[in-house]
């Protein structure tokens, strides 16, 4: 993994917290990252190149004026006022290479002096076993602070630990073994057609990232929400707001063009196409 700094830009060493998405259903983590980058007026400082991320190129996601800036698969931003580094991922990892990518990212984060990594991701609503909508949309979390994934800070914020996390379960244990550099248990991993319901969560990208970052001694907090495919903008707001609460930020102080101080990314104007023609109803 190579970090290419933009000309004239300089990373700030005090930005010791890294926020990034883990790609999953509905792209909620990526949408939340777009919302955070635009609302914090974060400055793009460079690009990250990794052989296991598929190439892509597109227009600038945030600026309304076509000034020639391009969006690439992995972009690094920083908000000096919030002491945050934000890494946006715009294309998926090559199939079957998620662990290698997670290892590269963990090495990059550790080498660049990061102390805390916040992962934003989503889970398939159809896999939710114990549905409780009494308090509306909920944030679930997973933390490296304790072996069972619990963290007092997240509990105080009213979030629920991901109940399906079990470090002794075969796939979670396998991920941990790979993250620590031991491949002797490779034959114990079930084939794709043998996966059971309990194997769903450790099969997701956030699980590989969590395991590899944890193995490097970094503090890792995963913020997760259940969703379905479709218009997931409200889920993105929820996840972005949760990240702000975790880090002690107040979105109402953002110079927003939307409710609550949020700055709606320019690219969201066409993310789900134009509104329906109401004359058809």
Coordinates of N, CA, C and O in Angstrom, one line a residue, residues 12 26 31 61 81 83 95 125 162 180 208 231 276 281:
X12 N -0.9 16.1 9.1 CA -0.7 16.6 10.5 C -0.6 15.4 11.4 O -1.5 14.5 11.4
X26 N -25.9 -1.7 0.8 CA -26.4 -0.4 0.8 C -25.4 0.7 0.7 O -25.7 1.9 0.7
X31 N -21.5 6.3 2.1 CA -22.3 7.5 2.2 C -22.0 8.4 3.4 O -22.0 9.6 3.4
X61 N -16.5 14.4 -6.0 CA -17.8 14.2 -5.3 C -18.4 15.3 -4.6 O -19.6 15.3 -4.2
X81 N -8.9 20.7 12.5 CA -9.6 21.3 13.6 C -10.2 20.1 14.5 O -10.3 20.3 15.7
X83 N -8.9 17.0 14.4 CA -7.8 16.1 14.5 C -8.2 14.7 14.0 O -7.9 13.7 14.7
X95 N -12.1 -9.9 -5.1 CA -12.7 -11.0 -4.5 C -11.6 -12.0 -4.0 O -10.7 -12.4 -4.7
X125 N -30.3 -6.4 7.0 CA -31.4 -6.4 7.9 C -32.0 -7.8 7.9 O -32.6 -8.2 8.9
X162 N -22.5 -5.8 19.2 CA -22.9 -6.8 18.2 C -23.0 -8.2 18.9 O -21.9 -8.8 19.2
X180 N -2.8 -12.3 12.7 CA -1.5 -12.4 13.5 C -0.4 -13.0 12.7 O 0.7 -13.2 13.2
X208 N -12.7 -8.5 8.8 CA -11.3 -8.6 8.4 C -10.5 -7.3 8.9 O -9.4 -7.4 9.4
X231 N -32.7 3.3 -1.0 CA -32.3 4.7 -0.6 C -31.9 4.7 0.9 O -32.7 4.7 1.8
X276 N -39.5 10.8 -8.9 CA -40.4 10.3 -9.9 C -41.4 11.4 -10.4 O -41.6 12.4 -9.7
X281 N -49.1 9.3 -10.7 CA -49.8 8.8 -9.6 C -51.2 9.3 -9.6 O -51.5 10.4 -10.0

